[in-house]
Short mmCIF file of C-alpha atoms in Angstrom, two decimals:
data_model
loop_
_atom_site.label_atom_id
_atom_site.label_comp_id
_atom_site.label_asym_id
_atom_site.label_seq_id
_atom_site.Cartn_x
_atom_site.Cartn_y
_atom_site.Cartn_z
CA UNK A 1 -6.33 19.05 7.43
CA UNK A 2 -4.84 19.79 4.02
CA UNK A 3 -5.12 17.13 1.33
CA UNK A 4 -1.66 18.19 -1.30
CA UNK A 5 1.01 16.80 -3.41
CA UNK A 6 4.12 16.30 -1.64
CA UNK A 7 7.88 17.62 -2.54
CA UNK A 8 10.57 16.18 -2.88
CA UNK A 9 11.48 17.99 0.59
CA UNK A 10 8.74 15.66 2.30
CA UNK A 11 10.59 12.02 0.92
CA UNK A 12 12.32 11.11 4.37
CA UNK A 13 9.34 12.26 6.68
CA UNK A 14 7.30 9.56 3.67
CA UNK A 15 10.00 6.58 4.29
CA UNK A 16 9.42 7.00 7.82
CA UNK A 17 5.70 7.01 7.61
CA UNK A 18 6.75 3.49 5.24
CA UNK A 19 8.32 2.42 7.81
CA UNK A 20 5.64 2.63 10.68
CA UNK A 21 2.99 0.96 7.88
CA UNK A 22 5.33 -1.83 7.32
CA UNK A 23 6.24 -2.66 11.05
CA UNK A 24 2.50 -2.16 11.50
CA UNK A 25 1.58 -4.62 9.18
CA UNK A 26 4.20 -7.54 10.10
CA UNK A 27 1.25 -8.07 13.13
CA UNK A 28 -1.39 -9.05 10.27
CA UNK A 29 1.24 -11.43 8.69
CA UNK A 30 3.09 -9.43 6.56
CA UNK A 31 6.53 -10.86 5.36
CA UNK A 32 8.24 -7.38 4.58
CA UNK A 33 11.05 -6.38 6.53
CA UNK A 34 11.27 -2.46 7.30
CA UNK A 35 14.25 -1.41 7.97
CA UNK A 36 15.78 -3.96 5.22
CA UNK A 37 14.10 -2.44 2.64
CA UNK A 38 14.56 1.71 3.99
CA UNK A 39 17.02 2.13 1.10
CA UNK A 40 15.01 0.97 -2.00
CA UNK A 41 11.28 2.23 -0.63
CA UNK A 42 13.00 5.88 -0.11
CA UNK A 43 13.83 5.64 -3.95
CA UNK A 44 10.22 4.47 -4.98
CA UNK A 45 8.93 6.87 -2.66
CA UNK A 46 10.88 9.60 -4.70
CA UNK A 47 10.02 8.65 -7.96
CA UNK A 48 6.47 8.87 -6.88
CA UNK A 49 6.69 12.46 -5.40
CA UNK A 50 8.69 13.15 -8.61
CA UNK A 51 5.71 11.67 -10.91
CA UNK A 52 3.26 12.96 -9.00
CA UNK A 53 1.85 9.17 -7.77
CA UNK A 54 1.69 10.17 -4.36
CA UNK A 55 -0.82 12.58 -1.96
CA UNK A 56 -0.09 13.59 1.79
CA UNK A 57 -2.72 14.34 4.72
CA UNK A 58 -0.91 17.43 6.11
CA UNK A 59 -2.20 18.85 9.91
CA UNK A 60 -0.37 22.15 10.92
CA UNK A 61 2.52 21.36 8.31
CA UNK A 62 2.87 17.55 9.66
CA UNK A 63 2.16 14.61 7.24
CA UNK A 64 -0.11 12.51 8.92
CA UNK A 65 -1.03 10.25 6.10
CA UNK A 66 -0.32 9.38 2.53
CA UNK A 67 -1.52 6.91 -0.70
CA UNK A 68 0.89 5.97 -3.27
CA UNK A 69 -1.09 4.90 -6.67
CA UNK A 70 -0.01 4.17 -10.35
CA UNK A 71 -1.62 2.66 -13.70
CA UNK A 72 -0.99 -1.34 -13.85
CA UNK A 73 1.75 -2.12 -16.12
CA UNK A 74 2.17 -5.64 -17.28
CA UNK A 75 2.78 -7.93 -20.16
CA UNK A 76 -0.95 -8.97 -21.22
CA UNK A 77 -3.50 -6.92 -22.56
CA UNK A 78 -6.40 -6.42 -20.71
CA UNK A 79 -10.37 -5.74 -20.63
CA UNK A 80 -9.76 -2.78 -18.42
CA UNK A 81 -7.18 -0.37 -17.57
CA UNK A 82 -6.45 -0.81 -13.90
CA UNK A 83 -5.20 1.83 -11.28
CA UNK A 84 -3.25 0.11 -8.37
CA UNK A 85 -3.19 1.92 -5.16
CA UNK A 86 0.47 0.47 -3.38
CA UNK A 87 0.25 2.34 -0.12
CA UNK A 88 -2.25 4.54 2.28
CA UNK A 89 -1.74 5.31 5.82
CA UNK A 90 -2.64 6.92 8.24
CA UNK A 91 -1.01 7.57 11.64
CA UNK A 92 -2.88 5.44 14.34
CA UNK A 93 -2.94 9.15 16.54
CA UNK A 94 -5.01 10.47 13.28
CA UNK A 95 -7.47 7.49 12.04
CA UNK A 96 -11.26 7.62 11.87
CA UNK A 97 -11.46 10.93 11.05
CA UNK A 98 -11.95 10.94 7.58
CA UNK A 99 -8.22 11.36 6.24
CA UNK A 100 -7.91 7.92 4.72
CA UNK A 101 -11.30 8.63 2.95
CA UNK A 102 -9.86 11.69 1.59
CA UNK A 103 -6.30 9.99 0.70
CA UNK A 104 -8.50 7.04 -0.93
CA UNK A 105 -10.50 9.34 -2.56
CA UNK A 106 -7.67 11.97 -4.21
CA UNK A 107 -5.99 8.88 -5.41
CA UNK A 108 -8.96 7.33 -7.10
CA UNK A 109 -9.25 10.89 -8.92
CA UNK A 110 -6.01 10.67 -9.98
CA UNK A 111 -6.24 7.75 -11.40
CA UNK A 112 -9.42 8.08 -13.02
CA UNK A 113 -7.65 11.11 -14.55
CA UNK A 114 -5.00 8.96 -15.63
CA UNK A 115 -7.25 6.56 -17.84
CA UNK A 116 -8.15 4.26 -15.17
CA UNK A 117 -11.27 2.05 -15.37
CA UNK A 118 -10.53 0.26 -12.14
CA UNK A 119 -8.70 0.16 -9.41
CA UNK A 120 -7.07 -2.34 -7.11
CA UNK A 121 -5.25 -2.64 -4.26
CA UNK A 122 -4.07 -5.32 -1.41
CA UNK A 123 -4.79 -5.80 2.45
CA UNK A 124 -3.89 -8.59 4.18
CA UNK A 125 -6.24 -11.12 5.11
CA UNK A 126 -6.18 -10.84 8.63
CA UNK A 127 -6.38 -7.02 8.49
CA UNK A 128 -10.04 -6.96 9.63
CA UNK A 129 -10.01 -3.02 10.17
CA UNK A 130 -8.34 -2.24 6.78
CA UNK A 131 -10.87 -4.92 4.42
CA UNK A 132 -13.89 -3.17 6.30
CA UNK A 133 -12.75 0.16 5.43
CA UNK A 134 -11.95 -0.60 1.93
CA UNK A 135 -15.33 -2.39 1.81
CA UNK A 136 -17.05 0.76 2.77
CA UNK A 137 -15.88 2.48 0.35
CA UNK A 138 -17.20 -0.13 -3.12
CA UNK A 139 -14.09 -2.55 -2.76
CA UNK A 140 -15.02 -6.07 -3.09
CA UNK A 141 -12.81 -9.44 -3.75
CA UNK A 142 -11.52 -9.92 -7.54
CA UNK A 143 -8.75 -12.03 -6.71
CA UNK A 144 -7.63 -14.06 -3.57
CA UNK A 145 -4.01 -14.99 -3.07
CA UNK A 146 -3.44 -18.24 -0.79
CA UNK A 147 0.02 -19.08 0.49
CA UNK A 148 1.22 -21.86 2.12
CA UNK A 149 4.32 -22.13 4.51
CA UNK A 150 7.12 -24.93 3.74
CA UNK A 151 8.31 -26.66 6.46
CA UNK A 152 10.99 -29.46 6.07
CA UNK A 153 10.08 -30.62 9.54
CA UNK A 154 7.20 -32.49 8.47
CA UNK A 155 8.21 -33.69 4.99
CA UNK A 156 8.74 -37.19 4.41
CA UNK A 157 11.13 -36.00 1.75
CA UNK A 158 14.14 -34.26 2.53
CA UNK A 159 15.75 -31.96 -0.41
CA UNK A 160 18.76 -34.38 -0.45
CA UNK A 161 15.91 -36.92 -1.44
CA UNK A 162 15.69 -34.98 -4.99
#
């Protein structure tokens, strides 16, 4: 296995892996539509490749996993500089062999080199294996996002009532 930066020739393979990731995450409650976001994901992944914010794992020249990351930017001044891992994915057939760990550690080094003090990432609540993986690597809950479906079927007030 080789951990390295991808080239623009790898963007199509990264998009295919992202589509697999997005489809898999739907099984854990994600609302992201894989195919419907293919064009914007291609643009985003291409930017990540060009700006050096992507790392891939290759085996026999085939990409079997990837990670994307960046420094957090926003409108609020903070007490720390946060790095954010946006995507981390390893093909299911290649899991449990240290590839995810190697990708995570490479992204953490890249973020540290860029000036990050802490690293943040998200895992879906229903993705027990993903959350266990991140806990094993020192990640702990920082913020909890809550979600509630809104249904008009059980509402006492319709939207017409105002």
